[in-house]
Coordinates of C-alpha atoms in Angstrom, one line a residue:
M1174 CA -21.2 24.2 0.6
I1175 CA -20.5 27.3 2.6
D1176 CA -18.6 30.1 0.8
W1177 CA -16.6 32.3 3.1
T1178 CA -13.2 33.9 3.6
Q1179 CA -11.6 34.1 7.0
G1180 CA -9.0 36.8 6.2
D1181 CA -8.3 39.2 9.1
N1182 CA -11.9 39.5 10.2
W1183 CA -11.5 37.0 13.1
Q1184 CA -9.4 37.7 16.2
D1185 CA -8.5 36.2 19.6
P1186 CA -11.5 36.9 21.9
G1187 CA -9.1 37.0 24.9
T1188 CA -10.4 33.7 26.4
W1189 CA -8.1 31.2 24.7
T1190 CA -6.4 28.9 27.1
V1191 CA -3.9 27.1 24.8
S1192 CA -1.1 28.5 22.8
S1193 CA 1.1 27.4 19.9
D1194 CA 4.3 27.9 21.8
Y1195 CA 5.4 27.4 25.4
G1196 CA 8.5 28.8 26.9
G1197 CA 9.6 30.1 23.6
W1198 CA 11.1 26.7 22.6
F1199 CA 8.3 24.1 22.7
H1200 CA 6.3 24.3 19.5
V1201 CA 3.2 22.2 19.9
Y1202 CA 2.6 22.0 16.1
A1203 CA 6.1 20.5 15.5
F1204 CA 5.6 18.2 18.5
T1205 CA 2.3 16.8 17.3
M1206 CA 3.7 16.2 13.8
T1207 CA 6.7 14.4 15.2
L1208 CA 4.6 12.3 17.6
G1209 CA 2.3 11.4 14.7
M1210 CA 5.2 10.3 12.5
I1211 CA 6.7 8.2 15.3
L1212 CA 3.4 6.5 15.9
A1213 CA 2.8 5.9 12.1
V1214 CA 6.4 4.6 11.6
G1215 CA 6.1 2.4 14.8
Y1216 CA 2.9 0.7 13.7
S1217 CA 4.4 0.3 10.2
A1218 CA 7.4 -1.5 11.8
F1219 CA 4.9 -3.8 13.6
K1220 CA 3.3 -4.7 10.3
F1221 CA 6.7 -5.3 8.7
W1222 CA 7.6 -7.6 11.6
K1223 CA 4.2 -9.4 11.3
K1224 CA 4.8 -10.0 7.6
G1225 CA 8.3 -11.2 8.2
I1226 CA 9.9 -8.3 6.3
P1227 CA 13.2 -6.9 7.8
V1228 CA 12.5 -3.5 9.5
T1229 CA 15.6 -2.1 8.0
Q1230 CA 13.7 -1.9 4.7
L1231 CA 11.2 0.4 6.4
A1232 CA 14.1 2.5 7.7
W1233 CA 15.4 3.1 4.2
G1234 CA 12.0 4.2 3.0
V1235 CA 11.5 6.5 6.0
I1236 CA 14.7 8.2 5.4
A1237 CA 13.5 9.2 1.9
I1238 CA 9.7 9.5 2.4
I1239 CA 9.4 11.7 5.5
P1240 CA 11.6 14.6 4.4
M1241 CA 9.9 14.7 1.0
S1242 CA 6.5 14.5 2.6
L1243 CA 7.2 17.5 4.9
F1244 CA 8.6 19.5 2.0
G1245 CA 5.6 18.7 -0.1
A1246 CA 3.1 19.6 2.6
S1247 CA 4.9 22.8 3.4
I1248 CA 5.1 24.0 -0.3
F1249 CA 1.4 23.3 -1.0
G1250 CA 0.4 24.9 2.3
K1251 CA 2.4 28.1 2.0
L1252 CA 2.1 28.7 -1.7
N1253 CA -0.4 31.6 -2.4
A1254 CA -1.6 31.3 1.2
D1255 CA -2.0 35.1 1.7
G1256 CA -3.6 35.7 -1.7
P1257 CA -3.0 34.9 -5.4
G1258 CA 0.8 35.3 -5.9
V1259 CA 1.5 36.0 -2.2
N1260 CA 3.0 33.1 -0.1
A1261 CA 2.3 32.7 3.6
N1262 CA 3.8 35.6 5.6
G1263 CA 5.3 36.8 2.3
V1264 CA 8.1 34.1 2.3
G1265 CA 10.2 33.6 -0.8
F1266 CA 11.1 30.3 -2.6
W1267 CA 13.2 28.8 0.2
G1268 CA 10.6 29.8 2.8
L1269 CA 8.1 27.4 1.2
F1270 CA 10.2 24.5 2.6
A1271 CA 10.1 25.7 6.2
F1272 CA 7.8 22.8 7.5
W1273 CA 8.4 23.8 11.2
H1274 CA 6.3 26.9 10.6
A1275 CA 2.5 26.8 10.4
G1276 CA 1.0 26.4 7.0
M1277 CA 0.9 22.7 5.9
A1278 CA -1.3 21.1 3.2
I1279 CA -1.6 17.4 4.0
H1280 CA -2.5 16.6 0.4
G1281 CA 0.9 18.0 -0.8
G1282 CA 2.7 15.8 1.7
V1283 CA 0.7 12.7 0.8
Y1284 CA 1.1 13.1 -2.9
V1285 CA 4.9 13.8 -2.8
G1286 CA 5.5 11.1 -0.1
T1287 CA 3.5 8.5 -2.0
L1288 CA 5.4 9.2 -5.2
T1289 CA 8.7 8.9 -3.3
G1290 CA 7.7 5.7 -1.7
L1291 CA 6.6 4.1 -5.0
I1292 CA 10.0 4.9 -6.4
V1293 CA 12.0 3.6 -3.4
Y1294 CA 10.0 0.4 -2.8
G1295 CA 9.5 -0.3 -6.5
I1296 CA 13.3 -0.5 -6.8
M1297 CA 13.7 -2.3 -3.5
G1298 CA 11.1 -4.9 -4.2
R1299 CA 12.9 -6.1 -7.3
Y1300 CA 15.7 -7.4 -5.0
T1301 CA 13.8 -8.3 -1.8
K1302 CA 11.0 -10.2 -3.6
V1303 CA 8.4 -8.3 -1.7
S1304 CA 5.4 -6.9 -3.7
L1305 CA 5.1 -3.2 -3.9
W1306 CA 1.4 -3.7 -2.9
T1307 CA 2.6 -5.4 0.3
Y1308 CA 4.9 -2.4 1.2
M1309 CA 2.0 0.0 0.5
D1310 CA -0.4 -1.9 2.8
C1311 CA 2.2 -1.9 5.6
I1312 CA 2.8 1.8 5.4
I1313 CA 0.2 4.0 3.8
P1314 CA -2.9 3.4 6.1
N1315 CA -0.8 4.4 9.1
I1316 CA -0.5 7.9 7.7
L1317 CA -4.0 8.3 9.2
L1318 CA -2.5 8.0 12.7
G1319 CA 0.0 10.8 12.0
Q1320 CA -2.8 13.0 10.5
G1321 CA -5.2 12.4 13.4
I1322 CA -2.5 13.4 16.0
G1323 CA -1.3 16.3 13.8
R1324 CA -4.7 17.9 13.7
W1325 CA -4.3 18.6 17.5
G1326 CA -1.4 20.8 16.5
N1327 CA -3.8 22.8 14.4
F1328 CA -6.0 23.1 17.6
F1329 CA -3.1 24.7 19.5
N1330 CA -2.4 27.0 16.5
H1331 CA -6.1 27.9 16.4
E1332 CA -6.3 26.6 12.8
V1333 CA -8.6 24.4 10.7
M1334 CA -11.8 26.0 11.8
G1335 CA -15.1 25.9 10.0
P1336 CA -17.7 28.7 9.7
P1337 CA -19.5 30.2 12.7
V1338 CA -22.3 28.0 14.0
G1339 CA -23.8 30.5 16.5
S1340 CA -23.0 33.0 19.2
V1341 CA -21.5 32.0 22.5
S1342 CA -24.8 32.7 24.4
S1343 CA -26.6 30.2 22.1
N1344 CA -23.8 27.8 21.5
P1345 CA -25.1 24.7 19.6
L1346 CA -21.8 22.9 20.4
S1347 CA -22.2 22.9 24.2
W1348 CA -21.8 19.1 24.2
L1349 CA -18.1 19.5 23.3
P1350 CA -15.5 19.5 26.1
H1351 CA -15.2 23.0 27.6
Y1352 CA -11.5 23.5 26.6
I1353 CA -12.4 22.8 22.9
Q1354 CA -15.3 25.2 23.0
V1355 CA -13.3 28.0 24.6
N1356 CA -10.4 27.6 22.1
T1357 CA -12.5 27.5 19.0
Q1358 CA -14.4 30.8 19.7
W1359 CA -13.4 33.9 17.7
R1360 CA -14.3 37.5 17.9
Y1361 CA -15.7 38.9 14.6
T1362 CA -14.1 42.2 13.6
G1363 CA -15.4 42.6 10.1
A1364 CA -18.3 44.7 8.7
T1365 CA -21.7 44.3 10.5
G1366 CA -24.4 42.6 8.4
Q1367 CA -22.2 40.0 6.7
I1368 CA -24.0 36.7 6.5
I1369 CA -22.1 33.4 6.8
N1370 CA -23.8 30.0 7.4
G1371 CA -27.1 31.8 7.8
I1372 CA -25.8 34.0 10.7
N1373 CA -26.0 37.7 10.5
L1374 CA -22.6 38.8 12.0
Q1375 CA -22.2 41.7 14.3
N1376 CA -18.9 43.5 14.7
G1377 CA -17.3 42.7 18.1
Q1378 CA -19.5 39.7 18.8
V1379 CA -17.8 36.4 19.8
Y1380 CA -19.0 33.4 17.8
Q1381 CA -18.5 29.6 18.2
M1382 CA -16.7 28.2 15.1
A1383 CA -17.1 24.7 13.8
P1384 CA -14.1 22.6 15.2
I1385 CA -13.3 20.9 11.9
F1386 CA -9.9 19.7 13.3
F1387 CA -11.8 17.7 16.0
Y1388 CA -14.2 16.1 13.5
E1389 CA -11.4 15.2 11.2
S1390 CA -9.2 13.8 13.9
I1391 CA -11.9 11.5 15.3
A1392 CA -12.9 10.4 11.8
L1393 CA -9.3 9.6 10.9
F1394 CA -8.8 7.3 13.9
I1395 CA -12.1 5.5 13.2
V1396 CA -11.2 5.0 9.6
W1397 CA -7.7 3.7 10.5
G1398 CA -9.3 1.1 12.8
L1399 CA -11.7 0.0 10.0
I1400 CA -8.9 -0.3 7.4
T1401 CA -6.5 -2.0 9.7
F1402 CA -8.6 -4.4 11.6
V1403 CA -11.9 -4.8 9.7
L1404 CA -11.0 -4.7 6.0
P1405 CA -8.4 -7.5 6.0
N1406 CA -10.6 -9.8 8.0
I1407 CA -14.0 -9.4 6.3
G1408 CA -13.5 -12.5 4.2
K1409 CA -12.3 -14.6 7.1
W1410 CA -15.3 -13.6 9.1
I1411 CA -18.0 -14.4 6.5
G1412 CA -16.2 -16.9 4.3
S1413 CA -15.1 -20.5 4.9
K1414 CA -12.8 -21.2 7.8
P1415 CA -9.9 -23.7 8.2
W1416 CA -11.4 -25.6 11.2
K1417 CA -14.5 -26.2 9.0
K1418 CA -12.6 -27.1 5.8
L1419 CA -10.1 -29.3 7.6
P1420 CA -11.7 -30.4 10.8
K1421 CA -9.1 -33.2 11.4
E1422 CA -6.2 -30.7 11.4
Y1423 CA -7.7 -27.6 13.2
H1424 CA -9.9 -27.4 16.2
F1425 CA -10.9 -23.8 17.0
N1426 CA -11.5 -23.1 20.7
A1427 CA -12.6 -19.5 21.2
G1428 CA -12.4 -19.7 25.0
Q1429 CA -8.8 -21.0 24.8
G1430 CA -7.9 -18.3 22.5
W1431 CA -9.0 -15.6 25.0
L1432 CA -7.1 -17.4 27.7
N1433 CA -3.9 -17.4 25.6
F1434 CA -4.4 -13.7 25.0
I1435 CA -5.1 -12.7 28.6
M1436 CA -2.6 -15.0 30.3
P1437 CA 0.3 -15.6 27.8
W1438 CA 2.7 -16.4 30.7
K1439 CA 0.5 -19.4 31.6
Y1440 CA 0.5 -20.9 28.2
S1441 CA 4.2 -20.9 27.3
A1442 CA 5.8 -22.6 24.3
K1443 CA 6.6 -25.7 26.4
Q1444 CA 3.1 -26.0 27.7
L1445 CA 1.7 -25.7 24.2
V1446 CA 3.9 -28.5 23.0
K1447 CA 2.5 -30.7 25.8
H1448 CA -1.0 -29.5 25.2
P1449 CA -1.4 -28.6 21.5
E1450 CA -5.2 -28.2 21.9
R1451 CA -4.4 -24.9 23.7
N1452 CA -2.8 -23.6 20.6
Q1453 CA -6.0 -23.8 18.5
S1454 CA -6.8 -20.1 18.7
Y1455 CA -8.2 -17.9 15.9
F1456 CA -4.9 -16.2 14.8
V1457 CA -2.8 -19.3 15.3
I1458 CA -5.0 -21.4 13.1
W1459 CA -5.1 -18.8 10.3
N1460 CA -1.3 -18.5 10.4
Q1461 CA -0.9 -22.3 10.2
A1462 CA -3.5 -22.9 7.6
F1463 CA -2.8 -20.0 5.3
Y1464 CA -0.5 -17.0 6.1
K1465 CA 2.6 -19.0 7.2
K1466 CA 1.9 -22.1 5.1
L1467 CA 4.0 -22.5 1.9
E1468 CA 2.0 -24.6 -0.4
T1469 CA 4.9 -26.6 -1.9
D1470 CA 2.7 -29.7 -2.3
Q1471 CA 0.8 -27.8 -5.0
K1472 CA 3.9 -27.2 -7.1
P1473 CA 3.6 -30.4 -9.3
T1474 CA -0.1 -29.6 -10.2
Y1475 CA 0.8 -25.9 -10.8
E1476 CA 3.7 -26.8 -13.1
K1477 CA 1.5 -29.1 -15.2
E1478 CA -1.1 -26.4 -15.5
I1479 CA 1.5 -23.8 -16.5
A1480 CA 2.9 -26.1 -19.1
K1481 CA -0.6 -26.6 -20.6
I1482 CA -1.2 -22.8 -20.5
N1483 CA 2.0 -22.0 -22.3
H1484 CA 1.3 -24.7 -24.9
K1485 CA -2.4 -23.9 -25.6
S1486 CA -2.6 -20.1 -25.1
A1487 CA -1.8 -18.2 -28.3
S1488 CA -1.7 -14.6 -27.0
L1489 CA 0.6 -13.1 -24.3
T1490 CA -2.4 -11.6 -22.5
S1491 CA -4.2 -14.9 -22.3
R1492 CA -1.1 -16.6 -20.9
R1493 CA -0.6 -13.9 -18.3
Y1494 CA -4.2 -14.1 -17.2
H1495 CA -4.4 -17.9 -16.9
S1496 CA -0.9 -18.1 -15.3
G1497 CA -1.9 -15.5 -12.7
R1498 CA -5.2 -17.3 -11.8
T1499 CA -3.4 -20.6 -11.6
L1500 CA -0.7 -19.2 -9.3
I1501 CA -3.2 -17.7 -6.9
K1502 CA -5.2 -20.9 -6.8
A1503 CA -2.1 -22.9 -6.1
N1504 CA -1.2 -20.7 -3.1
N1505 CA -4.8 -20.8 -1.8
P1506 CA -6.0 -24.3 -2.6
Q1507 CA -8.7 -24.2 0.0
K1508 CA -10.2 -21.1 -1.6
Y1509 CA -10.3 -19.0 1.5
W1510 CA -11.8 -15.6 1.0
I1511 CA -8.7 -13.5 1.7
T1512 CA -8.4 -9.7 1.2
K1513 CA -5.5 -9.3 -1.2
V1514 CA -2.7 -6.8 -0.7
G1515 CA -3.5 -3.3 -2.1
A1516 CA -7.0 -3.0 -0.5
E1517 CA -5.7 -1.3 2.6
A1518 CA -3.7 1.3 0.7
G1519 CA -6.6 2.0 -1.7
G1520 CA -8.9 2.2 1.3
Y1521 CA -6.8 4.9 2.8
F1522 CA -7.1 7.2 -0.3
L1523 CA -10.8 6.5 -0.6
A1524 CA -11.8 7.0 3.0
W1525 CA -9.5 9.9 3.8
N1526 CA -10.6 11.9 0.8
I1527 CA -14.3 11.3 1.5
I1528 CA -13.7 12.8 5.0
R1529 CA -11.8 15.6 3.6
F1530 CA -14.4 16.4 0.9
A1531 CA -17.1 16.7 3.5
L1532 CA -15.0 19.1 5.6
E1533 CA -13.6 21.0 2.7
L1534 CA -17.2 22.2 1.9
Q1535 CA -17.1 24.2 5.1
R1536 CA -13.5 25.6 5.0
P1537 CA -12.8 29.2 4.1
Y1538 CA -11.4 30.0 0.7
D1539 CA -8.0 31.0 2.2
H1540 CA -7.6 27.7 4.0
L1541 CA -8.3 25.2 1.2
F1542 CA -6.1 22.5 -0.2
I1543 CA -5.6 24.8 -3.3
M1544 CA -6.0 28.3 -1.9
Y1545 CA -9.0 30.3 -3.3
E1546 CA -9.9 27.5 -5.6
K1547 CA -12.7 25.5 -3.8
T1548 CA -14.1 23.8 -6.9
L1549 CA -10.7 22.7 -8.1
S1550 CA -9.8 21.5 -4.6
L1551 CA -13.0 19.5 -4.4
V1552 CA -12.5 18.0 -7.8
I1553 CA -8.9 16.9 -7.0
I1554 CA -10.0 15.4 -3.7
M1555 CA -12.8 13.4 -5.3
V1556 CA -10.5 12.2 -8.1
T1557 CA -8.1 11.0 -5.5
A1558 CA -10.9 9.2 -3.7
G1559 CA -11.9 7.6 -7.0
L1560 CA -8.4 6.4 -7.6
G1561 CA -8.4 4.8 -4.2
L1562 CA -11.6 2.9 -5.0
L1563 CA -10.2 1.9 -8.3
M1564 CA -7.0 0.7 -6.6
M1565 CA -9.0 -1.5 -4.2
I1566 CA -10.9 -3.1 -7.1
L1567 CA -8.0 -3.6 -9.4
S1568 CA -5.7 -5.0 -6.7
Q1569 CA -8.2 -7.7 -5.8
N1570 CA -8.8 -8.8 -9.4
V1571 CA -7.1 -7.5 -12.5
I1572 CA -3.7 -6.7 -11.1
A1573 CA -3.6 -10.0 -9.0
W1574 CA -4.5 -12.0 -12.1
F1575 CA -2.0 -10.4 -14.6
F1576 CA 1.0 -9.4 -12.6
R1577 CA 1.6 -11.8 -9.7
Q1578 CA 4.8 -13.9 -9.8
P1579 CA 6.1 -16.9 -7.9
N1580 CA 8.6 -16.5 -5.1
K1581 CA 7.3 -13.1 -3.9
L1582 CA 5.5 -11.9 -0.8
Y1583 CA 1.9 -10.8 -1.2
E1584 CA -0.7 -11.4 1.6
K1585 CA 1.4 -14.5 2.1
E1586 CA 4.6 -15.8 0.6
Y1587 CA 4.2 -17.7 -2.7
F1588 CA 6.3 -20.8 -3.3
E1589 CA 9.6 -20.7 -5.1
A1590 CA 9.8 -20.6 -8.8
S1591 CA 11.0 -23.6 -10.8
H1592 CA 12.0 -23.9 -14.5
L1593 CA 8.4 -24.4 -15.5
D1594 CA 7.4 -21.3 -13.4
K1595 CA 9.8 -19.3 -15.6
A1596 CA 8.2 -20.6 -18.8
Y1597 CA 6.0 -17.5 -19.0
F1598 CA 9.1 -15.3 -19.1
Y1599 CA 10.6 -17.5 -21.8
Y1600 CA 7.5 -17.0 -24.0
L1601 CA 7.5 -13.3 -23.2
R1602 CA 11.1 -12.9 -24.5
K1603 CA 10.2 -15.0 -27.5
W1604 CA 7.2 -12.7 -28.2
L1605 CA 9.4 -9.7 -27.9
N1606 CA 12.0 -11.1 -30.3
L1607 CA 9.2 -11.8 -32.9
N1608 CA 8.3 -8.2 -32.8
K1609 CA 11.7 -6.8 -33.4
T1610 CA 12.5 -5.0 -36.7
S1611 CA 13.3 -7.1 -39.7
Q1612 CA 16.9 -5.8 -40.0
P1613 CA 18.2 -7.2 -36.7
K1614 CA 16.4 -10.5 -37.4
S1615 CA 18.1 -10.8 -40.8
R1616 CA 21.5 -10.1 -39.3
K1617 CA 20.8 -12.6 -36.6
K1618 CA 19.9 -15.2 -39.3
Q1619 CA 23.0 -14.4 -41.3
T1620 CA 25.1 -14.7 -38.2
N1621 CA 23.6 -18.1 -37.3
S1622 CA 24.0 -19.4 -40.8
S1623 CA 27.7 -18.3 -41.0
K1624 CA 28.4 -20.1 -37.7
Q1625 CA 26.7 -23.2 -38.9
E1626 CA 28.9 -23.1 -42.1
Q1627 CA 32.0 -22.7 -40.0
I1628 CA 31.1 -25.7 -37.9
K1629 CA 30.5 -27.8 -41.0
Q1630 CA 33.8 -26.8 -42.5
R1631 CA 35.6 -27.7 -39.2
K1632 CA 33.9 -31.1 -39.2
K1633 CA 34.8 -31.7 -42.8
I1634 CA 38.5 -30.7 -42.2
S1635 CA 38.6 -32.9 -39.1
K1636 CA 37.2 -35.9 -41.1
E1637 CA 39.8 -35.3 -43.9
D1638 CA 42.6 -35.1 -41.4
K1639 CA 41.6 -38.4 -39.7
A1640 CA 41.4 -40.1 -43.1
A1641 CA 44.8 -38.9 -44.1
Q1642 CA 46.3 -40.0 -40.8
K1643 CA 44.7 -43.5 -41.2
L1644 CA 46.0 -43.8 -44.8
A1645 CA 49.5 -42.8 -43.6
K1646 CA 49.5 -45.5 -40.9
M1647 CA 48.4 -48.1 -43.4
Q1648 CA 51.2 -47.2 -45.9
K1649 CA 53.8 -47.3 -43.1
K1650 CA 52.6 -50.7 -42.0
K1651 CA 52.8 -52.0 -45.5
T1652 CA 56.3 -50.7 -46.0
N1653 CA 57.5 -52.4 -42.8
D1654 CA 56.0 -55.6 -43.9

């Protein structure tokens, strides 16, 4: 941990070659933020399409999430930025919302945006039959793309710098590209003799500052790649595979898969119908064997198991646990080791906050997540990382076992519910009724008993009427005779 305050002790050395504004109208910071958002939304749209979710559902979320994220980042970034009780550039309450000006705290944007997204997609998922975890995996990890690009806006603003690492003459970062070195060098204008990062500072000397923005940007892109392409596929790489489980149905051909990828025009849909062996590539097999396969043939077995569970299990918790395990098993009968939804979203909070924690140790007190509160900032960052790890664990086990439902989209679509699938909800309502207060129960019993008495009376009157009519007919017939 390096304790230091930037303040007004660091100035432009006169050698910078990049600027925050060009032509008085092109603001690089705003441009990089916009570009980052476009890229993040674009890849989220691709993941929606890949999951078979209408992209319009993403659009509704974006309309709510992006503005709230910008406001959250701006408020957290400008609040108390110039000292306790003094906002950035002395702005008032409404000035805190000016996200087009420098001074953004990404944690504020992530927290506010995530809360907004949970509300929007929590409500939407009840009607679309798409799990909230699925929405989160499709959107949240791609924030890393926006963050990675947005950090270059900080570079043009000459922000997000670490402590001095040496003088220009003895530059330990000479391995960096020249334009990054030149634009991360500052002239020290404070008192001579101050020591930061083990360097005895001299007034008027130019020092090389640690380019934290660059470290974070590269790390964010790497982490995004790991979360997006490695984490969902770990189980498929090291676990059982469809062409080994069902060799009569699937024949994996690695060479043919590469040819399909490199020359898609050669292997058209018509050709693949004529030559189905050309279609046995890695992604096609996994889609056919698991992701796009609706396990309707497992429904009879599943329904029998659910009936047994509802008959044998005494407690609600036990029924939920066993029903969830049975539902997962029915939709993955081959027991493929698949990463369940929720892991990617949790991985984002875990990995990003670990990166941020390492870099926050070097940031000045007046550029922290929570200004002038380094310990509090570090604690909140690590708590967020811990929550991400907990999210990854729970989404793969506890939450999957207790809260999954038929006819919803998770890592794949689960088959449609039948009357037996809904038995769990019948027992849930029955359990809730048993736990109601005694007064409503007694009223309900009274109402039921009164209805039964009325039905008996009606039946009795009906029988008497029929007997009277029959007697009248007999007397009339006797008179006629």
